[in-house]
mmCIF file of C-alpha atoms and ligand atoms in Angstrom:
data_model
loop_
_atom_site.group_PDB
_atom_site.id
_atom_site.type_symbol
_atom_site.label_atom_id
_atom_site.label_comp_id
_atom_site.label_asym_id
_atom_site.label_seq_id
_atom_site.Cartn_x
_atom_site.Cartn_y
_atom_site.Cartn_z
ATOM 1 C CA MET A 103 0.000 0.000 0.000
ATOM 2 C CA PHE A 104 1.337 3.476 -0.942
ATOM 3 C CA GLU A 105 4.456 1.863 -2.398
ATOM 4 C CA THR A 106 5.368 4.691 -4.759
ATOM 5 C CA PHE A 107 5.131 7.179 -1.933
ATOM 6 C CA PHE A 108 7.284 5.020 0.331
ATOM 7 C CA ASN A 109 9.923 4.427 -2.339
ATOM 8 C CA GLU A 110 10.131 8.101 -3.191
ATOM 9 C CA CYS A 111 9.852 9.669 0.260
ATOM 10 C CA TYR A 112 11.707 7.070 2.303
ATOM 11 C CA SER A 113 13.844 4.697 0.214
ATOM 12 C CA LYS A 114 15.189 7.511 -2.020
ATOM 13 C CA ARG A 115 14.950 10.692 0.053
ATOM 14 C CA ASN A 116 15.398 9.330 3.575
ATOM 15 C CA PRO A 117 17.130 5.968 3.259
ATOM 16 C CA ASN A 118 18.501 6.207 6.794
ATOM 17 C CA ALA A 119 15.203 7.088 8.452
ATOM 18 C CA ARG A 120 14.780 5.281 11.773
ATOM 19 C CA LEU A 121 11.348 3.875 11.097
ATOM 20 C CA PHE A 122 10.717 2.408 14.537
ATOM 21 C CA HIS A 123 11.745 5.616 16.297
ATOM 22 C CA GLU A 124 9.602 7.741 14.013
ATOM 23 C CA LEU A 125 6.646 5.553 14.848
ATOM 24 C CA LEU A 126 7.459 5.700 18.555
ATOM 25 C CA GLU A 127 7.748 9.493 18.584
ATOM 26 C CA SER A 128 4.551 9.991 16.605
ATOM 27 C CA THR A 129 2.693 7.562 18.891
ATOM 28 C CA SER A 130 3.980 9.282 21.980
ATOM 29 C CA ARG A 131 2.730 12.627 20.646
ATOM 30 C CA VAL A 132 -0.701 11.124 19.975
ATOM 31 C CA VAL A 133 -0.874 9.794 23.527
ATOM 32 C CA ASN A 134 0.084 13.129 25.025
ATOM 33 C CA LEU A 135 -2.471 14.971 22.903
ATOM 34 C CA VAL A 136 -5.219 12.586 23.930
ATOM 35 C CA GLU A 137 -4.270 12.905 27.609
ATOM 36 C CA TYR A 138 -5.125 16.569 27.644
ATOM 37 C CA LYS A 139 -6.032 16.542 31.327
ATOM 38 C CA ASP A 140 -3.547 14.042 32.605
ATOM 39 C CA THR A 141 -0.207 14.918 31.214
ATOM 40 C CA HIS A 142 2.544 12.350 30.828
ATOM 41 C CA HIS A 143 0.868 9.601 32.866
ATOM 42 C CA SER A 144 1.432 7.146 30.004
ATOM 43 C CA ASP A 145 5.035 8.263 29.464
ATOM 44 C CA ARG A 146 5.791 7.553 33.126
ATOM 45 C CA VAL A 147 3.955 4.218 33.099
ATOM 46 C CA ALA A 148 5.856 3.171 29.952
ATOM 47 C CA LEU A 149 9.239 3.882 31.526
ATOM 48 C CA ASN A 150 8.349 2.210 34.803
ATOM 49 C CA CYS A 151 7.069 -0.879 32.976
ATOM 50 C CA LEU A 152 10.364 -1.136 31.141
ATOM 51 C CA ARG A 153 12.426 -0.693 34.315
ATOM 52 C CA LEU A 154 10.349 -3.029 36.446
ATOM 53 C CA ALA A 155 10.427 -5.741 33.772
ATOM 54 C CA ARG A 156 14.198 -5.386 33.608
ATOM 55 C CA LYS A 157 14.475 -5.465 37.400
ATOM 56 C CA VAL A 158 12.619 -8.792 37.597
ATOM 57 C CA GLY A 159 14.991 -10.362 35.110
ATOM 58 C CA ILE A 160 13.610 -9.779 31.613
ATOM 59 C CA SER A 161 16.570 -9.081 29.357
ATOM 60 C CA ASP A 162 15.212 -9.740 25.862
ATOM 61 C CA GLN A 163 15.144 -6.329 24.167
ATOM 62 C CA TYR A 164 12.155 -7.160 21.953
ATOM 63 C CA THR A 165 10.065 -8.149 24.978
ATOM 64 C CA LEU A 166 11.161 -5.047 26.883
ATOM 65 C CA ALA A 167 10.130 -2.861 23.947
ATOM 66 C CA GLN A 168 6.702 -4.516 23.947
ATOM 67 C CA VAL A 169 6.108 -3.792 27.614
ATOM 68 C CA TYR A 170 7.284 -0.208 27.077
ATOM 69 C CA PHE A 171 4.738 0.279 24.289
ATOM 70 C CA ALA A 172 2.032 -1.454 26.313
ATOM 71 C CA GLY A 173 2.664 1.080 29.083
ATOM 72 C CA LEU A 174 2.613 3.943 26.613
ATOM 73 C CA LEU A 175 -0.648 2.869 24.964
ATOM 74 C CA HIS A 176 -2.390 1.163 27.898
ATOM 75 C CA ASP A 177 -5.245 3.692 28.118
ATOM 76 C CA ILE A 178 -5.399 4.747 24.458
ATOM 77 C CA GLY A 179 -8.746 2.920 24.252
ATOM 78 C CA GLU A 180 -10.233 5.614 26.493
ATOM 79 C CA ILE A 181 -10.122 7.948 23.512
ATOM 80 C CA GLY A 182 -13.794 7.464 22.651
ATOM 81 C CA ILE A 183 -15.138 7.494 26.192
ATOM 82 C CA PRO A 184 -16.698 10.815 27.219
ATOM 83 C CA ASP A 185 -14.410 12.987 29.369
ATOM 84 C CA ASN A 186 -17.023 13.399 32.107
ATOM 85 C CA LEU A 187 -17.022 9.636 32.615
ATOM 86 C CA ILE A 188 -13.241 9.199 32.666
ATOM 87 C CA TYR A 189 -12.779 11.994 35.188
ATOM 88 C CA LYS A 190 -15.911 11.323 37.204
ATOM 89 C CA LYS A 191 -15.375 11.508 40.942
ATOM 90 C CA GLY A 192 -17.290 9.085 43.139
ATOM 91 C CA LYS A 193 -18.933 5.793 42.366
ATOM 92 C CA LEU A 194 -19.791 4.820 38.814
ATOM 93 C CA SER A 195 -23.126 3.259 37.946
ATOM 94 C CA GLU A 196 -23.009 -0.282 36.547
ATOM 95 C CA GLU A 197 -23.649 1.069 33.062
ATOM 96 C CA GLU A 198 -20.876 3.662 33.363
ATOM 97 C CA PHE A 199 -18.481 1.030 34.661
ATOM 98 C CA GLN A 200 -19.274 -1.263 31.737
ATOM 99 C CA ALA A 201 -18.630 1.590 29.297
ATOM 100 C CA LEU A 202 -15.270 2.240 30.922
ATOM 101 C CA THR A 203 -14.191 -1.396 30.755
ATOM 102 C CA THR A 204 -14.387 -1.359 26.957
ATOM 103 C CA HIS A 205 -11.169 0.676 26.813
ATOM 104 C CA THR A 206 -8.988 -2.437 27.194
ATOM 105 C CA ALA A 207 -10.367 -4.155 24.067
ATOM 106 C CA ILE A 208 -10.467 -0.902 22.085
ATOM 107 C CA GLY A 209 -6.856 -0.195 23.077
ATOM 108 C CA GLN A 210 -5.857 -3.680 21.984
ATOM 109 C CA GLN A 211 -7.526 -3.146 18.645
ATOM 110 C CA ILE A 212 -5.794 0.192 18.067
ATOM 111 C CA ALA A 213 -2.332 -1.143 18.971
ATOM 112 C CA SER A 214 -2.792 -4.266 16.877
ATOM 113 C CA GLN A 215 -2.861 -2.110 13.724
ATOM 114 C CA VAL A 216 0.921 -2.026 14.099
ATOM 115 C CA PRO A 217 2.125 -5.598 13.502
ATOM 116 C CA VAL A 218 5.413 -5.139 15.372
ATOM 117 C CA LEU A 219 3.396 -4.274 18.493
ATOM 118 C CA SER A 220 1.195 -7.365 18.522
ATOM 119 C CA GLN A 221 2.522 -8.542 21.886
ATOM 120 C CA ALA A 222 2.014 -5.081 23.400
ATOM 121 C CA ALA A 223 -1.582 -5.117 22.115
ATOM 122 C CA GLN A 224 -2.242 -8.316 24.055
ATOM 123 C CA LEU A 225 -0.820 -6.821 27.268
ATOM 124 C CA ILE A 226 -3.083 -3.792 26.872
ATOM 125 C CA LEU A 227 -6.122 -6.076 26.801
ATOM 126 C CA TRP A 228 -5.214 -7.457 30.242
ATOM 127 C CA HIS A 229 -3.962 -4.360 32.061
ATOM 128 C CA HIS A 230 -7.032 -4.314 34.362
ATOM 129 C CA GLU A 231 -6.892 -7.957 35.406
ATOM 130 C CA LYS A 232 -6.330 -8.395 39.144
ATOM 131 C CA TRP A 233 -4.402 -11.043 41.069
ATOM 132 C CA ASP A 234 -7.564 -12.222 42.884
ATOM 133 C CA GLY A 235 -9.598 -12.585 39.680
ATOM 134 C CA THR A 236 -11.902 -9.602 40.218
ATOM 135 C CA GLY A 237 -10.487 -7.587 37.325
ATOM 136 C CA TYR A 238 -11.608 -7.312 33.708
ATOM 137 C CA PRO A 239 -12.144 -8.115 30.868
ATOM 138 C CA GLU A 240 -11.672 -11.827 31.540
ATOM 139 C CA GLY A 241 -11.430 -12.125 35.334
ATOM 140 C CA LEU A 242 -8.108 -13.977 35.096
ATOM 141 C CA THR A 243 -6.534 -15.021 38.405
ATOM 142 C CA MET A 244 -2.920 -14.931 39.514
ATOM 143 C CA ASP A 245 -0.554 -16.222 36.844
ATOM 144 C CA GLU A 246 -3.322 -16.752 34.317
ATOM 145 C CA THR A 247 -2.515 -13.138 33.514
ATOM 146 C CA PRO A 248 0.866 -12.950 31.741
ATOM 147 C CA MET A 249 3.521 -11.460 34.008
ATOM 148 C CA LEU A 250 4.147 -8.501 31.707
ATOM 149 C CA ALA A 251 0.467 -7.537 31.826
ATOM 150 C CA GLN A 252 0.759 -7.663 35.630
ATOM 151 C CA VAL A 253 3.707 -5.278 35.302
ATOM 152 C CA VAL A 254 1.585 -2.813 33.301
ATOM 153 C CA SER A 255 -1.268 -3.094 35.781
ATOM 154 C CA LEU A 256 0.992 -2.439 38.760
ATOM 155 C CA CYS A 257 2.870 0.473 37.169
ATOM 156 C CA ASP A 258 -0.424 2.059 36.116
ATOM 157 C CA ALA A 259 -1.884 1.840 39.632
ATOM 158 C CA PHE A 260 1.422 2.977 41.147
ATOM 159 C CA ASP A 261 1.445 6.159 39.075
ATOM 160 C CA ASN A 262 -2.157 6.874 40.034
ATOM 161 C CA ILE A 263 -1.359 6.382 43.743
ATOM 162 C CA ARG A 264 1.727 8.602 43.565
ATOM 163 C CA ARG A 265 -0.319 11.379 42.008
ATOM 164 C CA GLY A 266 -3.144 10.936 44.467
ATOM 165 C CA GLY A 267 -5.648 10.006 41.795
ATOM 166 C CA LEU A 268 -6.679 6.618 43.098
ATOM 167 C CA PHE A 269 -6.237 6.606 46.858
ATOM 168 C CA SER A 270 -6.268 9.355 49.426
ATOM 169 C CA LYS A 271 -2.653 9.647 50.547
ATOM 170 C CA PRO A 272 0.058 9.681 47.883
ATOM 171 C CA GLU A 273 2.809 9.695 50.546
ATOM 172 C CA ASP A 274 1.624 6.271 51.723
ATOM 173 C CA TRP A 275 2.217 4.812 48.265
ATOM 174 C CA ASP A 276 4.421 1.955 49.517
ATOM 175 C CA LYS A 277 1.917 0.934 52.201
ATOM 176 C CA GLU A 278 -0.844 1.012 49.611
ATOM 177 C CA LEU A 279 1.133 -1.247 47.289
ATOM 178 C CA VAL A 280 1.829 -3.704 50.108
ATOM 179 C CA ARG A 281 -1.817 -3.611 51.213
ATOM 180 C CA PHE A 282 -2.996 -4.623 47.744
ATOM 181 C CA ALA A 283 -0.238 -7.186 47.113
ATOM 182 C CA GLY A 284 -1.914 -10.559 46.668
ATOM 183 C CA ILE A 285 -5.285 -8.873 46.100
ATOM 184 C CA GLN A 286 -4.815 -6.600 43.137
ATOM 185 C CA PHE A 287 -1.129 -7.115 42.374
ATOM 186 C CA ASN A 288 1.270 -9.992 41.972
ATOM 187 C CA PRO A 289 3.081 -9.871 45.359
ATOM 188 C CA SER A 290 6.428 -10.776 43.821
ATOM 189 C CA LEU A 291 6.384 -7.583 41.713
ATOM 190 C CA VAL A 292 5.596 -5.185 44.536
ATOM 191 C CA ARG A 293 8.946 -5.330 46.358
ATOM 192 C CA PRO A 294 11.024 -4.767 43.188
ATOM 193 C CA LEU A 295 8.879 -1.715 42.355
ATOM 194 C CA ILE A 296 9.332 -0.303 45.856
ATOM 195 C CA ASP A 297 13.097 -0.844 45.519
ATOM 196 C CA LEU A 298 13.119 0.879 42.121
ATOM 197 C CA THR A 299 11.306 3.845 43.582
ATOM 198 C CA LYS A 300 13.677 4.084 46.553
ATOM 199 C CA GLU A 301 16.595 4.045 44.103
ATOM 200 C CA GLY A 302 14.943 7.090 42.508
ATOM 201 C CA LEU A 303 14.383 5.383 39.190
ATOM 202 C CA ALA A 304 10.596 5.312 39.191
ATOM 203 C CA ASP A 305 10.458 9.111 39.320
ATOM 204 C CA ASP A 306 13.039 9.660 36.626
ATOM 205 C CA THR A 307 11.007 10.588 33.569
ATOM 206 C CA GLU A 308 13.871 10.816 31.078
ATOM 207 C CA ARG A 309 14.931 7.700 29.196
ATOM 208 C CA SER A 310 18.404 6.599 30.290
ATOM 209 C CA PRO A 311 20.965 5.296 27.755
ATOM 210 C CA GLU A 312 20.031 1.799 28.928
ATOM 211 C CA ASP A 313 16.332 2.485 28.228
ATOM 212 C CA ASP A 314 17.220 3.912 24.826
ATOM 213 C CA GLU A 315 19.206 0.823 23.990
ATOM 214 C CA VAL A 316 16.001 -1.244 24.159
ATOM 215 C CA LEU A 317 14.394 0.931 21.504
ATOM 216 C CA ASN A 318 17.593 1.136 19.443
ATOM 217 C CA ALA A 319 17.726 -2.649 19.414
ATOM 218 C CA MET A 320 14.302 -2.716 17.724
ATOM 219 C CA GLU A 321 15.759 -0.561 14.959
ATOM 220 C CA ARG A 322 18.415 -3.207 14.337
ATOM 221 C CA GLN A 323 16.147 -6.239 14.474
ATOM 222 C CA ARG A 324 15.808 -7.520 10.905
ATOM 223 C CA ASP A 325 12.319 -8.971 11.092
ATOM 224 C CA VAL A 326 10.998 -5.815 12.778
ATOM 225 C CA ILE A 327 12.429 -3.545 10.126
ATOM 226 C CA GLU A 328 11.351 -5.835 7.298
ATOM 227 C CA GLN A 329 7.818 -5.860 8.670
ATOM 228 C CA LEU A 330 7.819 -2.081 8.905
ATOM 229 C CA ARG A 331 9.299 -1.518 5.445
ATOM 230 C CA GLU A 332 6.778 -3.834 3.873
ATOM 231 C CA ASN A 333 3.842 -1.531 4.569
ATOM 232 C CA TYR A 334 5.074 1.396 6.674
ATOM 233 C CA VAL A 335 2.764 4.073 5.312
ATOM 234 C CA GLY A 336 -0.260 1.756 5.310
ATOM 235 C CA ILE A 337 0.427 0.824 8.936
ATOM 236 C CA ILE A 338 0.601 4.461 9.996
ATOM 237 C CA VAL A 339 -2.533 5.443 8.073
ATOM 238 C CA ASN A 340 -4.425 2.440 9.484
ATOM 239 C CA PHE A 341 -3.242 3.075 13.015
ATOM 240 C CA LEU A 342 -4.198 6.756 12.969
ATOM 241 C CA LEU A 343 -7.539 6.156 11.248
ATOM 242 C CA THR A 344 -8.455 3.420 13.736
ATOM 243 C CA LEU A 345 -7.636 5.861 16.488
ATOM 244 C CA LEU A 346 -9.797 8.577 14.931
ATOM 245 C CA GLU A 347 -12.604 6.088 14.444
ATOM 246 C CA ALA A 348 -12.476 5.162 18.128
ATOM 247 C CA LYS A 349 -12.535 8.850 19.037
ATOM 248 C CA HIS A 350 -15.181 10.065 16.627
ATOM 249 C CA LYS A 351 -16.600 7.709 14.042
ATOM 250 C CA ASP A 352 -18.106 10.389 11.795
ATOM 251 C CA SER A 353 -14.741 12.119 11.432
ATOM 252 C CA ALA A 354 -13.102 8.857 10.362
ATOM 253 C CA LEU A 355 -15.814 8.121 7.790
ATOM 254 C CA HIS A 356 -15.579 11.692 6.506
ATOM 255 C CA SER A 357 -11.792 11.353 6.189
ATOM 256 C CA LYS A 358 -12.042 8.173 4.129
ATOM 257 C CA ARG A 359 -14.570 9.798 1.794
ATOM 258 C CA VAL A 360 -12.390 12.905 1.437
ATOM 259 C CA ALA A 361 -9.447 10.648 0.531
ATOM 260 C CA ARG A 362 -11.543 9.114 -2.259
ATOM 261 C CA LEU A 363 -12.609 12.536 -3.557
ATOM 262 C CA CYS A 364 -8.970 13.631 -3.476
ATOM 263 C CA HIS A 365 -7.989 10.556 -5.444
ATOM 264 C CA ARG A 366 -10.563 11.254 -8.127
ATOM 265 C CA MET A 367 -9.599 14.876 -8.421
ATOM 266 C CA GLY A 368 -5.865 14.151 -8.380
ATOM 267 C CA GLN A 369 -6.380 11.736 -11.270
ATOM 268 C CA GLN A 370 -8.300 14.364 -13.238
ATOM 269 C CA MET A 371 -5.408 16.733 -12.665
ATOM 270 C CA LYS A 372 -2.926 14.102 -13.812
ATOM 271 C CA LEU A 373 -0.788 14.438 -10.717
ATOM 272 C CA SER A 374 2.244 12.166 -10.569
ATOM 273 C CA GLU A 375 1.680 8.854 -8.784
ATOM 274 C CA GLN A 376 3.760 10.029 -5.839
ATOM 275 C CA GLU A 377 1.807 13.299 -5.502
ATOM 276 C CA LEU A 378 -1.453 11.439 -5.885
ATOM 277 C CA GLN A 379 -0.571 9.042 -3.083
ATOM 278 C CA ALA A 380 0.582 11.928 -0.864
ATOM 279 C CA LEU A 381 -2.778 13.610 -1.493
ATOM 280 C CA VAL A 382 -4.734 10.458 -0.628
ATOM 281 C CA ILE A 383 -2.709 9.988 2.568
ATOM 282 C CA ALA A 384 -3.358 13.629 3.468
ATOM 283 C CA GLY A 385 -7.080 13.120 2.786
ATOM 284 C CA ASN A 386 -7.164 10.197 5.172
ATOM 285 C CA LEU A 387 -5.240 12.018 7.886
ATOM 286 C CA HIS A 388 -6.381 15.641 7.490
ATOM 287 C CA ASP A 389 -8.614 15.597 10.571
ATOM 288 C CA ILE A 390 -6.446 13.353 12.761
ATOM 289 C CA GLY A 391 -5.804 16.402 14.996
ATOM 290 C CA LYS A 392 -9.380 16.025 16.222
ATOM 291 C CA VAL A 393 -8.104 13.320 18.583
ATOM 292 C CA GLY A 394 -6.975 16.270 20.728
ATOM 293 C CA ILE A 395 -10.399 17.980 20.802
ATOM 294 C CA PRO A 396 -12.929 16.970 23.485
ATOM 295 C CA ASN A 397 -15.924 14.976 22.239
ATOM 296 C CA SER A 398 -18.207 17.377 24.051
ATOM 297 C CA ILE A 399 -17.194 19.955 21.415
ATOM 298 C CA LEU A 400 -17.043 17.586 18.416
ATOM 299 C CA ASP A 401 -20.547 16.320 19.132
ATOM 300 C CA LYS A 402 -22.127 19.537 20.280
ATOM 301 C CA PRO A 403 -25.470 20.032 18.591
ATOM 302 C CA GLY A 404 -25.941 23.516 17.164
ATOM 303 C CA LEU A 405 -23.403 26.304 16.921
ATOM 304 C CA LEU A 406 -20.120 26.410 18.797
ATOM 305 C CA ASP A 407 -19.310 29.409 20.956
ATOM 306 C CA ASP A 408 -16.147 31.423 20.215
ATOM 307 C CA GLN A 409 -13.952 29.549 22.611
ATOM 308 C CA GLU A 410 -15.110 26.153 21.353
ATOM 309 C CA TYR A 411 -14.567 27.260 17.779
ATOM 310 C CA ARG A 412 -11.014 28.358 18.610
ATOM 311 C CA GLU A 413 -10.449 24.933 20.146
ATOM 312 C CA VAL A 414 -11.643 23.158 16.975
ATOM 313 C CA GLN A 415 -9.421 25.397 14.869
ATOM 314 C CA LYS A 416 -6.386 23.886 16.570
ATOM 315 C CA HIS A 417 -6.894 20.541 14.827
ATOM 316 C CA PRO A 418 -4.604 21.217 11.826
ATOM 317 C CA GLN A 419 -1.728 22.100 14.163
ATOM 318 C CA TYR A 420 -2.408 19.072 16.339
ATOM 319 C CA ALA A 421 -2.280 16.889 13.236
ATOM 320 C CA SER A 422 0.965 18.487 12.216
ATOM 321 C CA THR A 423 2.444 17.751 15.646
ATOM 322 C CA ILE A 424 1.571 14.081 15.210
ATOM 323 C CA LEU A 425 2.964 13.834 11.667
ATOM 324 C CA LYS A 426 6.123 15.871 12.228
ATOM 325 C CA PRO A 427 8.347 12.992 13.403
ATOM 326 C CA LEU A 428 7.611 11.047 10.196
ATOM 327 C CA SER A 429 10.478 12.223 8.017
ATOM 328 C CA GLY A 430 8.958 11.078 4.718
ATOM 329 C CA PHE A 431 5.618 12.779 5.384
ATOM 330 C CA GLU A 432 6.742 16.383 4.818
ATOM 331 C CA GLU A 433 4.409 17.247 1.959
ATOM 332 C CA VAL A 434 1.543 15.279 3.535
ATOM 333 C CA ASN A 435 2.083 17.263 6.696
ATOM 334 C CA GLU A 436 2.020 20.540 4.773
ATOM 335 C CA ALA A 437 -1.235 19.622 3.037
ATOM 336 C CA VAL A 438 -2.819 18.665 6.359
ATOM 337 C CA LEU A 439 -1.561 21.741 8.211
ATOM 338 C CA TYR A 440 -2.972 24.086 5.558
ATOM 339 C CA HIS A 441 -6.221 22.323 4.645
ATOM 340 C CA HIS A 442 -8.286 25.166 6.150
ATOM 341 C CA GLU A 443 -6.440 27.975 4.386
ATOM 342 C CA ARG A 444 -8.529 29.936 1.894
ATOM 343 C CA TRP A 445 -7.505 31.270 -1.507
ATOM 344 C CA ASP A 446 -8.408 34.829 -0.379
ATOM 345 C CA GLY A 447 -6.253 34.586 2.762
ATOM 346 C CA CYS A 448 -9.152 34.419 5.232
ATOM 347 C CA GLY A 449 -8.519 30.850 6.366
ATOM 348 C CA TYR A 450 -6.458 29.397 9.209
ATOM 349 C CA PRO A 451 -4.026 28.638 10.829
ATOM 350 C CA GLU A 452 -1.723 31.153 9.113
ATOM 351 C CA GLY A 453 -3.969 33.067 6.730
ATOM 352 C CA LEU A 454 -1.862 32.022 3.722
ATOM 353 C CA LYS A 455 -3.118 33.360 0.423
ATOM 354 C CA GLY A 456 -3.291 32.180 -3.203
ATOM 355 C CA GLU A 457 -0.357 30.164 -4.433
ATOM 356 C CA ASP A 458 1.409 30.478 -1.099
ATOM 357 C CA ILE A 459 -0.917 27.667 -0.082
ATOM 358 C CA PRO A 460 0.612 24.364 -1.217
ATOM 359 C CA LEU A 461 -1.291 22.815 -4.129
ATOM 360 C CA LEU A 462 -2.176 19.611 -2.273
ATOM 361 C CA ALA A 463 -3.653 21.679 0.571
ATOM 362 C CA ARG A 464 -5.782 23.619 -1.922
ATOM 363 C CA ILE A 465 -7.163 20.415 -3.419
ATOM 364 C CA LEU A 466 -7.755 18.955 0.014
ATOM 365 C CA HIS A 467 -9.612 22.056 1.179
ATOM 366 C CA LEU A 468 -11.987 21.769 -1.762
ATOM 367 C CA CYS A 469 -12.645 18.040 -1.303
ATOM 368 C CA ASP A 470 -13.037 18.498 2.456
ATOM 369 C CA LEU A 471 -15.723 21.127 2.065
ATOM 370 C CA ALA A 472 -17.495 19.257 -0.722
ATOM 371 C CA ASP A 473 -17.826 16.193 1.493
ATOM 372 C CA ALA A 474 -18.943 18.249 4.475
ATOM 373 C CA LEU A 475 -21.653 19.851 2.329
ATOM 374 C CA ILE A 476 -22.864 16.522 1.006
ATOM 375 C CA HIS A 477 -23.010 14.802 4.353
ATOM 376 C CA LEU A 478 -23.819 17.665 6.673
ATOM 377 C CA LYS A 479 -27.279 17.094 8.014
ATOM 378 C CA PRO A 480 -30.040 17.998 7.502
ATOM 379 C CA VAL A 481 -29.605 18.346 3.718
ATOM 380 C CA PRO A 482 -31.608 15.580 2.056
ATOM 381 C CA GLU A 483 -29.343 13.323 0.047
ATOM 382 C CA HIS A 484 -31.099 14.016 -3.292
ATOM 383 C CA ARG A 485 -30.520 17.754 -2.921
ATOM 384 C CA ALA A 486 -26.893 17.425 -1.924
ATOM 385 C CA THR A 487 -25.477 17.640 -5.462
ATOM 386 C CA ASP A 488 -27.319 20.885 -6.099
ATOM 387 C CA LYS A 489 -26.105 22.315 -2.857
ATOM 388 C CA VAL A 490 -22.513 21.364 -3.558
ATOM 389 C CA ARG A 491 -22.628 22.821 -7.063
ATOM 390 C CA TYR A 492 -24.148 26.006 -5.772
ATOM 391 C CA VAL A 493 -21.918 26.594 -2.810
ATOM 392 C CA ILE A 494 -18.668 25.336 -4.256
ATOM 393 C CA GLU A 495 -18.979 27.133 -7.576
ATOM 394 C CA ASP A 496 -19.644 30.294 -5.709
ATOM 395 C CA GLY A 497 -16.503 29.706 -3.682
ATOM 396 C CA PHE A 498 -13.930 29.594 -6.500
ATOM 397 C CA GLY A 499 -11.759 32.675 -6.151
ATOM 398 C CA SER A 500 -12.684 33.247 -2.492
ATOM 399 C CA TYR A 501 -12.503 29.902 -0.729
ATOM 400 C CA PHE A 502 -10.887 27.911 -3.487
ATOM 401 C CA ASP A 503 -8.217 28.201 -6.139
ATOM 402 C CA PRO A 504 -10.203 29.182 -9.298
ATOM 403 C CA ASP A 505 -7.887 27.042 -11.427
ATOM 404 C CA LEU A 506 -9.225 23.953 -9.724
ATOM 405 C CA SER A 507 -12.791 24.519 -10.886
ATOM 406 C CA ARG A 508 -12.314 22.684 -14.187
ATOM 407 C CA PHE A 509 -11.264 19.526 -12.370
ATOM 408 C CA PHE A 510 -14.066 19.502 -9.844
ATOM 409 C CA GLU A 511 -17.193 17.468 -10.343
ATOM 410 C CA ALA A 512 -20.129 18.447 -8.183
ATOM 411 C CA ASP A 513 -21.241 14.876 -7.918
ATOM 412 C CA ALA A 514 -22.688 13.773 -4.635
ATOM 413 C CA SER A 515 -22.383 10.098 -5.425
ATOM 414 C CA GLU A 516 -19.650 8.145 -3.732
ATOM 415 C CA PRO A 517 -16.598 7.948 -5.953
ATOM 416 C CA GLU A 518 -15.213 4.526 -6.751
ATOM 417 C CA ASP A 519 -12.969 3.067 -4.117
ATOM 418 C CA ALA A 520 -9.556 4.568 -4.647
ATOM 419 C CA GLY A 521 -7.687 1.336 -4.064
ATOM 420 C CA ASP A 522 -4.816 2.686 -2.022
ATOM 421 C CA SER A 523 -7.009 5.135 -0.155
ATOM 422 C CA LEU A 524 -8.321 2.338 2.154
HETATM 423 FE FE1 FE2 B 205 -6.802 1.518 31.956
HETATM 424 FE FE1 FE2 B 206 -10.398 19.894 9.127
HETATM 425 FE FE1 FE2 B 207 -12.468 17.473 7.296
#
């Protein structure tokens, strides 16, 4: 998938790109964007998982990298759960609790889009199992839960205790861990974690050279790199789209449709295969920054107030933050960052004007709005084509590059599947 793009933008232009590290950095940025109220919890859990696993004798670098990623992504499945439920103080109703428990399976599904993280995905599924069998999703007891999933569970709870989120007294963290050993946690993991903390390691949030070596080793592992090179761009697009779908299904569906419109228009314009693929990738990912916007705003019925609107307007920059570490994605990133710029300079984020706006961004802007017009309720489907023709044609020269008008078809029907566009 997206082979021409990969060959051109990675194999030729960036042959020494560190694919695993790019993926890691982009993922870490996604996690930190999603955790807008709870900064760096997952970063700390990831590091502590790695260190605790090492402390109890795991030395295989591949396995250590898996537990690191499991820590980093353990709560990514919370992305679609309403904020007021995640941060609710006090007791949850049965229904609320059930909704919350789905985050383990959703997280597993998101992580499993990246084949080299398949073991991490499995650990994410079990990070709420408890030693006494009262956890979820499967109610596994004791060593029925793999030891590395127990590590994630303990490091997650530990970070919550230390920050006072779970129990009342953060300073009693070691007593709390001991109290729940054999109930919630594997008792043989508790002492090593207490020792790590007393050595100061559990509070050290920077990766040490030894920690880095685990991730560097992944970069040297042949099967890992082969797996990544085989379908790197497809993996990233799938991973980010699955994430967006979990956050806000309509945005993901919209993105896939925009990618297909982009493909059709790019073909009409006879773009090169590499440009065409970049445009389709940008279509798929243009709204990925919405993972950083609260659902209460994305789903608000009616008009947004000024502050909410300003919040939504941050999504191109958020997307750009996520895509930045991917060295081959430069022109995709540019198209995504500027997909709300207008030909007359009245768009955002920078108010670029005319040909200062990159061509792919101009095409994307047009396809984005066309799809929004077609699918924005409450326009009846049969009137959508008229509405698109009317509004879009009026917009050439103000919203849109007038040169693009001859390539645009105001056709509300779904374009053919664009093959590579997912
Ligand atoms: Fe969790
Ligand atoms: Fe957008
Ligand atoms: Fe959009």
